[in-house]
PDB file of N, CA and C in Angstrom:
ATOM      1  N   UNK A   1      15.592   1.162   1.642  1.00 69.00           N
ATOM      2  CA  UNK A   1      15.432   0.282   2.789  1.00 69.00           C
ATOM      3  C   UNK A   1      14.879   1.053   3.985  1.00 69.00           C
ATOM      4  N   UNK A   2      15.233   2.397   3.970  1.00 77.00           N
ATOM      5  CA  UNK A   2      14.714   2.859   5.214  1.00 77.00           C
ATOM      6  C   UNK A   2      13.726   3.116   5.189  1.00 77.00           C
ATOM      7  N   UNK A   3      13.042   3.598   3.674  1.00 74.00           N
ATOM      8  CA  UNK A   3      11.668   4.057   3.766  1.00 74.00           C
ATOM      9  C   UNK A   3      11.083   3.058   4.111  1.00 74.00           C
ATOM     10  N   UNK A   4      11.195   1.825   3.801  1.00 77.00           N
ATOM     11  CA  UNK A   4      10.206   0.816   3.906  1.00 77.00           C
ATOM     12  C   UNK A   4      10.580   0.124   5.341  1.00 77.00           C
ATOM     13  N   UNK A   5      11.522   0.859   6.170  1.00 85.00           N
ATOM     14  CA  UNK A   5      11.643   0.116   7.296  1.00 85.00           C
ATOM     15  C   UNK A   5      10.120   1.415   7.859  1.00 85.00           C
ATOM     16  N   UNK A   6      10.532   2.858   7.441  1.00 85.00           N
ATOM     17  CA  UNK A   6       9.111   3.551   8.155  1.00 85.00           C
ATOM     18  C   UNK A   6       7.900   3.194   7.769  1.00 85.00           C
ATOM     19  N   UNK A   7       7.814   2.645   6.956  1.00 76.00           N
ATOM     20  CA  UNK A   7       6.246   2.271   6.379  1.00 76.00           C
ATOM     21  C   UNK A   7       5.781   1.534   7.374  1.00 76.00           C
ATOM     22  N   UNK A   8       6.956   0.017   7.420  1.00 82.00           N
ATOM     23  CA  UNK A   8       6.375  -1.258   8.191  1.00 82.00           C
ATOM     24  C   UNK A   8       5.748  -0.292   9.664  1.00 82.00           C
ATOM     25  N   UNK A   9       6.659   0.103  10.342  1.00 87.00           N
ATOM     26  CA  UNK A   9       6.939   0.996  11.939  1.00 87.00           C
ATOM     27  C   UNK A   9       4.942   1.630  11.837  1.00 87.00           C
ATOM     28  N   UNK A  10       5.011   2.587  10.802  1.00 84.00           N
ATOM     29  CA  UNK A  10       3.805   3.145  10.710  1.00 84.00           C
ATOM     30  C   UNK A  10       2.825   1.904  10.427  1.00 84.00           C
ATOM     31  N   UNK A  11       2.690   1.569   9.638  1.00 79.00           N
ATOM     32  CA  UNK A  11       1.308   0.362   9.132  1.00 79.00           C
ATOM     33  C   UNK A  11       1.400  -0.412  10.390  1.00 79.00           C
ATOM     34  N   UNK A  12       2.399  -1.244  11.465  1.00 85.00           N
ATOM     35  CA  UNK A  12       2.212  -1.913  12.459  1.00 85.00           C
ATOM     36  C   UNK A  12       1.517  -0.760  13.523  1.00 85.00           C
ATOM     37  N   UNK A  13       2.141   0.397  13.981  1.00 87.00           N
ATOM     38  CA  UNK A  13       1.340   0.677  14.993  1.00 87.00           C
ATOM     39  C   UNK A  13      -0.124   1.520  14.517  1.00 87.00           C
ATOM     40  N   UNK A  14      -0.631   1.696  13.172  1.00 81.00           N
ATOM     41  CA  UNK A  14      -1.639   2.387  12.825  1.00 81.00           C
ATOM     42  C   UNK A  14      -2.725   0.767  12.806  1.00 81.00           C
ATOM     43  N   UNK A  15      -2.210  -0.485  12.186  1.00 80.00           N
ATOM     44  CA  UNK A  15      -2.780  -1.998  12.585  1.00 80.00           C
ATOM     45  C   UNK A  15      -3.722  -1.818  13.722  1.00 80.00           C
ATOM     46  N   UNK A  16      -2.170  -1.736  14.890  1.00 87.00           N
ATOM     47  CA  UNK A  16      -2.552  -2.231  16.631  1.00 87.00           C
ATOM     48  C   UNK A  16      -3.524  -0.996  16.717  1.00 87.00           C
ATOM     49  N   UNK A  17      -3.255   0.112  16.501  1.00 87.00           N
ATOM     50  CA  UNK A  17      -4.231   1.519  17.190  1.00 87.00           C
ATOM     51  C   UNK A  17      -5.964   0.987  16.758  1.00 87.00           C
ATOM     52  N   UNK A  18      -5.790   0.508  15.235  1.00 80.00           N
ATOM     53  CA  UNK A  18      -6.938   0.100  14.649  1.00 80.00           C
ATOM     54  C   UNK A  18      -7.786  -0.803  15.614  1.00 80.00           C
ATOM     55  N   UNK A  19      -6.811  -1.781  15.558  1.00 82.00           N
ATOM     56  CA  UNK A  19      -7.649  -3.091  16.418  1.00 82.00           C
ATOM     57  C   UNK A  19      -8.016  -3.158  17.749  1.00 82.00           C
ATOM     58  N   UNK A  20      -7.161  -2.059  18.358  1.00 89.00           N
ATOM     59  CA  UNK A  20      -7.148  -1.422  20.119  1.00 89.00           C
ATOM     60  C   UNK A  20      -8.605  -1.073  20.179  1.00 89.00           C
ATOM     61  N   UNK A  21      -9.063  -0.033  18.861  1.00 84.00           N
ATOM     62  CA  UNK A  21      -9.742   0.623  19.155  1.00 84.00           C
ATOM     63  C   UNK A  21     -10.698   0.224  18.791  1.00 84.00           C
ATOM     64  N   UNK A  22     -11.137  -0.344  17.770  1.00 78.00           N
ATOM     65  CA  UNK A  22     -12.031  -1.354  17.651  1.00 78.00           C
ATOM     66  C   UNK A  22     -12.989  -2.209  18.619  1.00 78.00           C
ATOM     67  N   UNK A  23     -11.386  -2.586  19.102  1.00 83.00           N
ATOM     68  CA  UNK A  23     -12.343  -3.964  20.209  1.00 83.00           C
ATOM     69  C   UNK A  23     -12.525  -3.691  20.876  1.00 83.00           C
ATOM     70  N   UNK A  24     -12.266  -2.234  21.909  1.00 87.00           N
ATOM     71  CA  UNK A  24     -12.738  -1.349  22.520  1.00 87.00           C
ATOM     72  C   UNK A  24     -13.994  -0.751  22.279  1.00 87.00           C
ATOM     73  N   UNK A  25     -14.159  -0.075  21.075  1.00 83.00           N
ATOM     74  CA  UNK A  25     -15.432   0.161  21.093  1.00 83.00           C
ATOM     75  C   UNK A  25     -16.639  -0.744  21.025  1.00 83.00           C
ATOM     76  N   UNK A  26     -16.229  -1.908  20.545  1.00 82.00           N
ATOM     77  CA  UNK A  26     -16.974  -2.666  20.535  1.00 82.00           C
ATOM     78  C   UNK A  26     -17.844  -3.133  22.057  1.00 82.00           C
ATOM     79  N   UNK A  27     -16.841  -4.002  23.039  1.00 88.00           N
ATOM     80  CA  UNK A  27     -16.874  -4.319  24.316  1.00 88.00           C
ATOM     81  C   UNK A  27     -17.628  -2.711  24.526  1.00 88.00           C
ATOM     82  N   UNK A  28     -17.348  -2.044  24.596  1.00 88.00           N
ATOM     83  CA  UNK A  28     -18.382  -0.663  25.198  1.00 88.00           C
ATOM     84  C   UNK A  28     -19.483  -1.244  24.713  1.00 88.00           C
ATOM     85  N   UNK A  29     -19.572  -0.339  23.567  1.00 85.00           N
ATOM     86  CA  UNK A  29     -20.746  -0.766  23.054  1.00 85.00           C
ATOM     87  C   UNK A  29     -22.198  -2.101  23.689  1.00 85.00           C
ATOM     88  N   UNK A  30     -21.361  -2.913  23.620  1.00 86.00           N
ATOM     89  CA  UNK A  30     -22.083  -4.418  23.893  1.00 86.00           C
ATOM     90  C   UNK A  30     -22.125  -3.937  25.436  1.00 86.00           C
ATOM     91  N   UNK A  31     -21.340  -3.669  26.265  1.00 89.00           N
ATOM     92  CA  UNK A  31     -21.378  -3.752  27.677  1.00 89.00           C
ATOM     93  C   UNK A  31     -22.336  -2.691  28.190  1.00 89.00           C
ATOM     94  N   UNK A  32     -22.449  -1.133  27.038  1.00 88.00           N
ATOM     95  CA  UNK A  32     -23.450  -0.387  27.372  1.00 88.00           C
ATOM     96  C   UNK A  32     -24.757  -0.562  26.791  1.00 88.00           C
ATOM     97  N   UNK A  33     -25.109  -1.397  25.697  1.00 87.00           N
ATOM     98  CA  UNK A  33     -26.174  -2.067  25.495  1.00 87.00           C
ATOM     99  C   UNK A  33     -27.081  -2.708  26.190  1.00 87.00           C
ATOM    100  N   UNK A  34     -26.095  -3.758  26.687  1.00 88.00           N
ATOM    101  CA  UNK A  34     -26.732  -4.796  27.776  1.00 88.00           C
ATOM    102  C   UNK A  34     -27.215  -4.446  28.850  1.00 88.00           C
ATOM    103  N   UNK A  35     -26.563  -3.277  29.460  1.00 90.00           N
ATOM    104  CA  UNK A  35     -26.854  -2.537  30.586  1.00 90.00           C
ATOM    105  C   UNK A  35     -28.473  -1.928  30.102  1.00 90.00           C
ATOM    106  N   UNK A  36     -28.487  -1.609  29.147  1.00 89.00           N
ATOM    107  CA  UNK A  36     -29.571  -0.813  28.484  1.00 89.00           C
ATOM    108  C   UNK A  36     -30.882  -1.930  28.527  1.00 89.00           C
ATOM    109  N   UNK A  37     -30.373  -3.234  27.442  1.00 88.00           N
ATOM    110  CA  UNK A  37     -31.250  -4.118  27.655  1.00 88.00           C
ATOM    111  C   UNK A  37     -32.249  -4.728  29.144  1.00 88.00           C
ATOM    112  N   UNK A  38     -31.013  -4.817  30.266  1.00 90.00           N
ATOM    113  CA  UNK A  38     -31.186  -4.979  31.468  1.00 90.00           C
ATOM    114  C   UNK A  38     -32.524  -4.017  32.189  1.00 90.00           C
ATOM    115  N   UNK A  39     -31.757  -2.780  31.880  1.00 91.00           N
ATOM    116  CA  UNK A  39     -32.548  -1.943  32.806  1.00 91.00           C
ATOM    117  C   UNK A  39     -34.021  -1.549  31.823  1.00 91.00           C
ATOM    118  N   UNK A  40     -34.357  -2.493  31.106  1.00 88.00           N
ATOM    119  CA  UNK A  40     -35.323  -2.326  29.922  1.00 88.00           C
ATOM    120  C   UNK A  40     -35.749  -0.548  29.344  1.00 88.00           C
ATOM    121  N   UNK A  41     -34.652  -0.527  29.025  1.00 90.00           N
ATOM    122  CA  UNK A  41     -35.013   0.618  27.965  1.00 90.00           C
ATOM    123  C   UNK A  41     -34.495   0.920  26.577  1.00 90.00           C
ATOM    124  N   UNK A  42     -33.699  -0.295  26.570  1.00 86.00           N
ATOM    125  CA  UNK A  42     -33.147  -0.786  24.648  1.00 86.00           C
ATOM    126  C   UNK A  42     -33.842  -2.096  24.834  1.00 86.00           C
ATOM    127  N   UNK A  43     -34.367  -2.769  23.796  1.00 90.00           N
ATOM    128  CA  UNK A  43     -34.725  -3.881  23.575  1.00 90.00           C
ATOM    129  C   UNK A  43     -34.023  -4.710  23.100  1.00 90.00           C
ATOM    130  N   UNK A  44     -33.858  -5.694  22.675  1.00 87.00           N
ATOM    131  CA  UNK A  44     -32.432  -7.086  22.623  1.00 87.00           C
ATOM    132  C   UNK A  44     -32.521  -7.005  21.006  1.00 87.00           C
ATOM    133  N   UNK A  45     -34.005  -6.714  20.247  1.00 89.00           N
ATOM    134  CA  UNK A  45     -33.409  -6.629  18.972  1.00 89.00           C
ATOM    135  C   UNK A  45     -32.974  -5.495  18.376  1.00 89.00           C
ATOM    136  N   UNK A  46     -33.214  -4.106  19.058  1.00 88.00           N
ATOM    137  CA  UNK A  46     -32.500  -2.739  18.575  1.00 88.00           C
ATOM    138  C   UNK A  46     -31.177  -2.784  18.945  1.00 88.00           C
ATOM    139  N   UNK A  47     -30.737  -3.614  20.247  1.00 85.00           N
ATOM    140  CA  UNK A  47     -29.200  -3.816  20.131  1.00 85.00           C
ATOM    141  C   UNK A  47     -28.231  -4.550  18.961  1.00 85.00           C
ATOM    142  N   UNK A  48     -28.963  -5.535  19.087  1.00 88.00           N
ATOM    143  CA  UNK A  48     -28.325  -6.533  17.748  1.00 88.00           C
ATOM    144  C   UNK A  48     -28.076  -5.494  16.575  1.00 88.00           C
ATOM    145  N   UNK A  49     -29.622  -5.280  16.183  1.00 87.00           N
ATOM    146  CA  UNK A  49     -29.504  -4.181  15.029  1.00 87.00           C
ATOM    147  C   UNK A  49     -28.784  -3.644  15.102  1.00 87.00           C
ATOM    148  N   UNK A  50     -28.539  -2.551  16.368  1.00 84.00           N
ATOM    149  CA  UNK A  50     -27.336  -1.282  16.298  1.00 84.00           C
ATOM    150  C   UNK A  50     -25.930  -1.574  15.970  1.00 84.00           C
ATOM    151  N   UNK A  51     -25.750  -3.077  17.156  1.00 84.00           N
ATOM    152  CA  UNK A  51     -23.918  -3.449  16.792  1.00 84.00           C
ATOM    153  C   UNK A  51     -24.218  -4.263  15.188  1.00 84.00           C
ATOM    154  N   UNK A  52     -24.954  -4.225  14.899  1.00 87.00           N
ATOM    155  CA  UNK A  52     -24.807  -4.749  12.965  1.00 87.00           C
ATOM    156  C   UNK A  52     -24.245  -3.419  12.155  1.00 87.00           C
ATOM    157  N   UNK A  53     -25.341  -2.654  12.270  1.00 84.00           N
ATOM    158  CA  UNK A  53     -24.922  -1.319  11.787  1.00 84.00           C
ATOM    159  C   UNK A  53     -23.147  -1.227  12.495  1.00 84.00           C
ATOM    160  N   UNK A  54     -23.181  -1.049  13.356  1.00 81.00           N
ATOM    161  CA  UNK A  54     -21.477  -0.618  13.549  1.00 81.00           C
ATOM    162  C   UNK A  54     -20.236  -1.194  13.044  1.00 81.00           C
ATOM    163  N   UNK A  55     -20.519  -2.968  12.742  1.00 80.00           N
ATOM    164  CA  UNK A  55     -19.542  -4.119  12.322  1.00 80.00           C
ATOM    165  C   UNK A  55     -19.523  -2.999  10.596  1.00 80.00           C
ATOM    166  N   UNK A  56     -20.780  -2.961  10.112  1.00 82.00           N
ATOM    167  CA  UNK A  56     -21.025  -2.392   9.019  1.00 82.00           C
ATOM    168  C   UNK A  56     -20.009  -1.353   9.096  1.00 82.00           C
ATOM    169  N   UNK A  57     -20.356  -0.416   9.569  1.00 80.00           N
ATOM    170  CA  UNK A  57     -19.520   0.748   9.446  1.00 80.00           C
ATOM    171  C   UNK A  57     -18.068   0.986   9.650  1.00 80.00           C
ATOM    172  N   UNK A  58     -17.650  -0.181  10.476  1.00 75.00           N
ATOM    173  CA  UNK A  58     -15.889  -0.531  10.607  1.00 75.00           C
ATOM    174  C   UNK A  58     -15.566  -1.150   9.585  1.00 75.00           C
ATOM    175  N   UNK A  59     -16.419  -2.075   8.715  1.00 77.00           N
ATOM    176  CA  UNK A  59     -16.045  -2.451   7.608  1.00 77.00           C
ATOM    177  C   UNK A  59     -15.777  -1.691   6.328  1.00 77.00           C
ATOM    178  N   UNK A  60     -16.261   0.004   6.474  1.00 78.00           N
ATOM    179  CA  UNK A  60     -15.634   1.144   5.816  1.00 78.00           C
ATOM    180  C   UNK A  60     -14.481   1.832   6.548  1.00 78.00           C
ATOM    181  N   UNK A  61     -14.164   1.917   7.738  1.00 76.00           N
ATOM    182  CA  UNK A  61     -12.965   2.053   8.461  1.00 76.00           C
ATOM    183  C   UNK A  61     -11.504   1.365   7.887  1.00 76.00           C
ATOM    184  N   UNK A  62     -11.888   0.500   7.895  1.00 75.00           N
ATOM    185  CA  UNK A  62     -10.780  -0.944   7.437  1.00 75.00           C
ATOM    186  C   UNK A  62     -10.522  -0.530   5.835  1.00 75.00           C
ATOM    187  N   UNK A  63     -11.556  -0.066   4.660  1.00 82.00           N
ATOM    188  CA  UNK A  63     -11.478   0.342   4.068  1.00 82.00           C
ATOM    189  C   UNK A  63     -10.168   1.577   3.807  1.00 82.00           C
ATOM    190  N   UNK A  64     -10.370   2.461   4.543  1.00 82.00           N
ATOM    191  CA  UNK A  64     -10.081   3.520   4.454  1.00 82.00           C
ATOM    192  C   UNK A  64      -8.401   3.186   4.842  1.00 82.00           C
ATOM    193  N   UNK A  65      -8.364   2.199   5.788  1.00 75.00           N
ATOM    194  CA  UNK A  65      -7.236   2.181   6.560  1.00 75.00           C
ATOM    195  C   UNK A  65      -6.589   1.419   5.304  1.00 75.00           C
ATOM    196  N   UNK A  66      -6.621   0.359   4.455  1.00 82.00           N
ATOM    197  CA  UNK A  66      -6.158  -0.381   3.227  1.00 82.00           C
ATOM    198  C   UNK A  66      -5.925   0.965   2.324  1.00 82.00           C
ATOM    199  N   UNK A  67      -6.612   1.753   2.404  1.00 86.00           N
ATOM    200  CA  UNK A  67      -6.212   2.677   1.059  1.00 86.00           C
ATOM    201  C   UNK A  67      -5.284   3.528   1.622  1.00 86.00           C
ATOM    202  N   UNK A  68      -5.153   3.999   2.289  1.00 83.00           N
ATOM    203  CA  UNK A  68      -4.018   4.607   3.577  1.00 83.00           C
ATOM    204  C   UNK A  68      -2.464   4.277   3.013  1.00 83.00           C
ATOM    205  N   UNK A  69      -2.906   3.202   3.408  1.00 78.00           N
ATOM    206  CA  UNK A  69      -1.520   2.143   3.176  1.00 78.00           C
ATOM    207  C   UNK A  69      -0.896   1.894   1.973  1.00 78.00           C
ATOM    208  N   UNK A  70      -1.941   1.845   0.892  1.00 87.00           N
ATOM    209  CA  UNK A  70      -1.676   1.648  -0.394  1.00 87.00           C
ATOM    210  C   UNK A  70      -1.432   2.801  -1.227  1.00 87.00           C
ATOM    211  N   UNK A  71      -1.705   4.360  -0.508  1.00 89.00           N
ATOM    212  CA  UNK A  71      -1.180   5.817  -0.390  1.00 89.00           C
ATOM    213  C   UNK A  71      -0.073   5.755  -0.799  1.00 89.00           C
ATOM    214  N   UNK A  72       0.569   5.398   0.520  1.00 82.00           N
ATOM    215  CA  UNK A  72       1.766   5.264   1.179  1.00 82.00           C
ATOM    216  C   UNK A  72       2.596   4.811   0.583  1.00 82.00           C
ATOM    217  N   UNK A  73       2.499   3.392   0.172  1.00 83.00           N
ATOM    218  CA  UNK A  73       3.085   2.594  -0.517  1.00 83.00           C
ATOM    219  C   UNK A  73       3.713   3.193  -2.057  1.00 83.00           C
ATOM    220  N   UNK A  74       2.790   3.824  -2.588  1.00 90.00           N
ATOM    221  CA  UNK A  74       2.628   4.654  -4.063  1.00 90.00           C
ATOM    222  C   UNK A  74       3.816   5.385  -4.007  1.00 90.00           C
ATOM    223  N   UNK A  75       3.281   6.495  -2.628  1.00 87.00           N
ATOM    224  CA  UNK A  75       4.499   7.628  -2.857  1.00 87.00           C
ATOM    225  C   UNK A  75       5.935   6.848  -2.233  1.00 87.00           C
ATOM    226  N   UNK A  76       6.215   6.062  -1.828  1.00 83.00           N
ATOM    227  CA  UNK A  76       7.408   5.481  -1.576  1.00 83.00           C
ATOM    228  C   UNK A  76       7.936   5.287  -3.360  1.00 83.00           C
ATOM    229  N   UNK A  77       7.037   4.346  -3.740  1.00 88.00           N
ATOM    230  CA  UNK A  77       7.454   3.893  -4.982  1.00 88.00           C
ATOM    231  C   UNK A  77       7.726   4.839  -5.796  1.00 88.00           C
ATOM    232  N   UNK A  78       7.036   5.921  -6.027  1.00 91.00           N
ATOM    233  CA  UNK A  78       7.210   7.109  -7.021  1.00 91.00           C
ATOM    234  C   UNK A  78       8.302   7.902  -6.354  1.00 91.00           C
ATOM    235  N   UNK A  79       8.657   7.897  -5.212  1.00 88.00           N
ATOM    236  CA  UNK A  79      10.216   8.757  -4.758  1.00 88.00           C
ATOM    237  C   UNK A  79      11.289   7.707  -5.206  1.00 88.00           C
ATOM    238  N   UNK A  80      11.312   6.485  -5.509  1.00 87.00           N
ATOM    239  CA  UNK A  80      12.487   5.827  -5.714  1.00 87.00           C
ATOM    240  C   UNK A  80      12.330   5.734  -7.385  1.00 87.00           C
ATOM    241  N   UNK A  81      11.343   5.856  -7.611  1.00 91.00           N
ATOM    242  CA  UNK A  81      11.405   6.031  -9.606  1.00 91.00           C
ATOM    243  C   UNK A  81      12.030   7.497  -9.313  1.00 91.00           C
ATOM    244  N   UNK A  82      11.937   8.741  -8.879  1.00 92.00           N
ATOM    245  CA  UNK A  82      12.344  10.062  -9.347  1.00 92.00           C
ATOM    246  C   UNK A  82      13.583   9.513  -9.001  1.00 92.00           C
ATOM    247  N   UNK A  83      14.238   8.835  -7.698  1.00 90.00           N
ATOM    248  CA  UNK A  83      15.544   8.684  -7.856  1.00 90.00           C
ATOM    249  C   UNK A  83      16.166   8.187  -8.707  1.00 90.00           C
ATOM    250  N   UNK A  84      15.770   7.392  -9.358  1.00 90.00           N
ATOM    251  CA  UNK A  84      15.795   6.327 -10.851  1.00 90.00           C
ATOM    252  C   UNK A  84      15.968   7.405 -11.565  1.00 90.00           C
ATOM    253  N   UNK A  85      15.141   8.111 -11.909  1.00 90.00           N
ATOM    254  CA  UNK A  85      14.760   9.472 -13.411  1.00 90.00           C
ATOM    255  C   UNK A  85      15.990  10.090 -12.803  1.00 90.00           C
ATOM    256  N   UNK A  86      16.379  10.829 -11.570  1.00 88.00           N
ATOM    257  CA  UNK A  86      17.389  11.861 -11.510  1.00 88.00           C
ATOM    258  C   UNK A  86      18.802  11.200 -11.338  1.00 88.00           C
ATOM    259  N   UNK A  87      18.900   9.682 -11.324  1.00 86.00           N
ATOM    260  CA  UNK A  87      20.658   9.672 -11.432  1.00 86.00           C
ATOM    261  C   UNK A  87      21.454   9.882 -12.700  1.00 86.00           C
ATOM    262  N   UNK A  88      22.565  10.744 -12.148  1.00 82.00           N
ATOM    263  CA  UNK A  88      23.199  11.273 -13.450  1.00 82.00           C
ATOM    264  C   UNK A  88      24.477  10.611 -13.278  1.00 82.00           C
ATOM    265  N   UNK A  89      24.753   9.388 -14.312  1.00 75.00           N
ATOM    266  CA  UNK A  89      25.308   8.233 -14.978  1.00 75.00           C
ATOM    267  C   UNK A  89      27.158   8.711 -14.530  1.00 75.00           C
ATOM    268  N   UNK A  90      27.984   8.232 -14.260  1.00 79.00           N
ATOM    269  CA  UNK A  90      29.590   8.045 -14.047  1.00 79.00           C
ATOM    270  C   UNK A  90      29.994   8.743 -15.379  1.00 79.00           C
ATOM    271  N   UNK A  91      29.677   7.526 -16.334  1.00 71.00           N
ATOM    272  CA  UNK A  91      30.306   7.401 -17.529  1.00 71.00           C
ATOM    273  C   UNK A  91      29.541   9.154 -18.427  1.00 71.00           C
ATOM    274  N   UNK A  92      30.379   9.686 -19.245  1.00 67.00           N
ATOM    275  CA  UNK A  92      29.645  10.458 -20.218  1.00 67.00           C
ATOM    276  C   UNK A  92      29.479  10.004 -21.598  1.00 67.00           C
ATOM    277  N   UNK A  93      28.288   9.510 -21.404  1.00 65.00           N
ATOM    278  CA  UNK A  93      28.617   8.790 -23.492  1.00 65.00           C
ATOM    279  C   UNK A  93      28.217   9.512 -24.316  1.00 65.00           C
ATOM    280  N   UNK A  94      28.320  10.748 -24.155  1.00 65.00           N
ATOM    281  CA  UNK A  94      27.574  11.465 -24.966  1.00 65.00           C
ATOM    282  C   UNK A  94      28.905  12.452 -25.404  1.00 65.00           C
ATOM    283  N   UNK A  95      29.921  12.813 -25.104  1.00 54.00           N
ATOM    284  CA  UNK A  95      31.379  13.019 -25.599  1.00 54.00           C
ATOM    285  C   UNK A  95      32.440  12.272 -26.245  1.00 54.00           C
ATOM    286  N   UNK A  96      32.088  10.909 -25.981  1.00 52.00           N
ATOM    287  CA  UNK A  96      33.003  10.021 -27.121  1.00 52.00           C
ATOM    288  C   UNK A  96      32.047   9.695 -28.278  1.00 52.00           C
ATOM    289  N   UNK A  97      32.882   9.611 -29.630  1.00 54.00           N
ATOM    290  CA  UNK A  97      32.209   9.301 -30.853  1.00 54.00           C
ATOM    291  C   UNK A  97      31.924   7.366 -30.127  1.00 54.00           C
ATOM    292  N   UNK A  98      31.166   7.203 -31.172  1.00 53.00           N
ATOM    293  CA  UNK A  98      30.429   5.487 -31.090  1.00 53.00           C
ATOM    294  C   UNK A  98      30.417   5.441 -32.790  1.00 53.00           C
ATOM    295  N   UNK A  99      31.690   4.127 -32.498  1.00 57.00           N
ATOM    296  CA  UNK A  99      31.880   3.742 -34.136  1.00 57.00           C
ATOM    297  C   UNK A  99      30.267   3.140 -34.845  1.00 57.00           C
ATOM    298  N   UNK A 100      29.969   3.610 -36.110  1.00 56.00           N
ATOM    299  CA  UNK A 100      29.288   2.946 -36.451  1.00 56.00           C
ATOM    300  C   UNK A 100      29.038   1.399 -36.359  1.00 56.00           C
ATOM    301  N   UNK A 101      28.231   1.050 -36.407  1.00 56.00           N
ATOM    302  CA  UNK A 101      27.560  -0.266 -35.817  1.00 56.00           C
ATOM    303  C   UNK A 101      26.835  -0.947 -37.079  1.00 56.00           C
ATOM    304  N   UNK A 102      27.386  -1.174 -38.369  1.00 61.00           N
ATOM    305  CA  UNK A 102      27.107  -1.818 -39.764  1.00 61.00           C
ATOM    306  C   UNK A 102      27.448  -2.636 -39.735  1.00 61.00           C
ATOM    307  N   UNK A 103      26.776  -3.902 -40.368  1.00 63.00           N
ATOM    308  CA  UNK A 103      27.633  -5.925 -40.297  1.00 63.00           C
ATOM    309  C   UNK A 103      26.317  -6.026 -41.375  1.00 63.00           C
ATOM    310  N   UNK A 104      27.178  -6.575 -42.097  1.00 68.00           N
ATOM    311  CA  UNK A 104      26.818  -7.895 -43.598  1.00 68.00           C
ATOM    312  C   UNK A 104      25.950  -8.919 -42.805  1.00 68.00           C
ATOM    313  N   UNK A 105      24.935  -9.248 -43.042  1.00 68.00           N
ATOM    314  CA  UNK A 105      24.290 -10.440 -42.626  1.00 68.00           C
ATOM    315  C   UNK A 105      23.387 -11.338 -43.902  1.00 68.00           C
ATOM    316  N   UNK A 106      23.874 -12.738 -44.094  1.00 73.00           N
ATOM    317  CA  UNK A 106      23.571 -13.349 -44.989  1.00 73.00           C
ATOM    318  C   UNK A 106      23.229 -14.221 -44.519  1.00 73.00           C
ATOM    319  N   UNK A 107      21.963 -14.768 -45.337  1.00 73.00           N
ATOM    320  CA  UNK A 107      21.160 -15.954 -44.558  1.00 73.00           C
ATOM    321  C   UNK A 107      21.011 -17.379 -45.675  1.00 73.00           C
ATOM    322  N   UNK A 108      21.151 -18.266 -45.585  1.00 75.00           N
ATOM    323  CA  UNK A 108      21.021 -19.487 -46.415  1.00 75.00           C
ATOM    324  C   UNK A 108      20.050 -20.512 -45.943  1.00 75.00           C
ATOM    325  N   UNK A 109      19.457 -20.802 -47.545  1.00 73.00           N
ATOM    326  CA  UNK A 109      18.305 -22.645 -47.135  1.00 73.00           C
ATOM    327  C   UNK A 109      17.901 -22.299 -45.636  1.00 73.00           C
ATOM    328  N   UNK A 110      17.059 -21.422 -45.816  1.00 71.00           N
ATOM    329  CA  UNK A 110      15.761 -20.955 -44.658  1.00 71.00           C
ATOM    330  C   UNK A 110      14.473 -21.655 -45.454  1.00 71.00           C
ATOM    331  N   UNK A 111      13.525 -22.620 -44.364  1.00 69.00           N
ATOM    332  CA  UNK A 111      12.328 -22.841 -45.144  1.00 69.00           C
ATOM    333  C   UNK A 111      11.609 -22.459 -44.069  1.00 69.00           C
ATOM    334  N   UNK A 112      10.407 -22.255 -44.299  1.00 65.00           N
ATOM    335  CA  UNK A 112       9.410 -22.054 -43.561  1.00 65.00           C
ATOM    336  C   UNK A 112       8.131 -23.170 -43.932  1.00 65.00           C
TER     337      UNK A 112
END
């Protein structure tokens, strides 16, 4: 429970940092463009172009940030299987005999 209370803690504020920063760069971007467009020395379709290319390239960001997570997720899961593999059981059944386990079984007027 706790690990997965740190996961959520981490994946929410690594989310917000994502999207902070994002829409931040973005608004730059566009706001230093336009300025550019304005004072005519970017043209209106090398801007477009450029913030295409960038949507592009956050769309490998976002990438990266899903596999991050799904990291994460793994090694949580594989520390609670080793805890699984390393608990060593109350009971010892391996010091009491275990009566044989033999039974008669007879079957009658079976059709198929």
């Amino acid at each position: 429970f706790e690990l997965e209370r740190k996961n959520l803690i981490q994946t929410s504020f690594l989310s917000f940092a994502r999207a902070i920063c994002g829409s931040a760069s973005l608004v730059l971007m566009v706001w230093l463009g336009g300025s550019l467009v304005l004072s005519s020395n970017l043209s209106a379709g090398d801007l477009s172009s450029f913030l295409i290319y960038l949507l592009a390239i956050s769309s490998g960001f976002n990438s990266i940030d899903r596999m991050v997570r799904r990291f994460a997720k793994s090694l949580g899961a594989c520390e609670n299987l080793f805890k699984i593999l390393d608990y060593e059981p109350e009971i010892d059944i391996t010091t009491k005999s275990m009566r044989s386990m033999e039974y008669d079984f007879e079957s009658k007027k079976q059709n198929f």
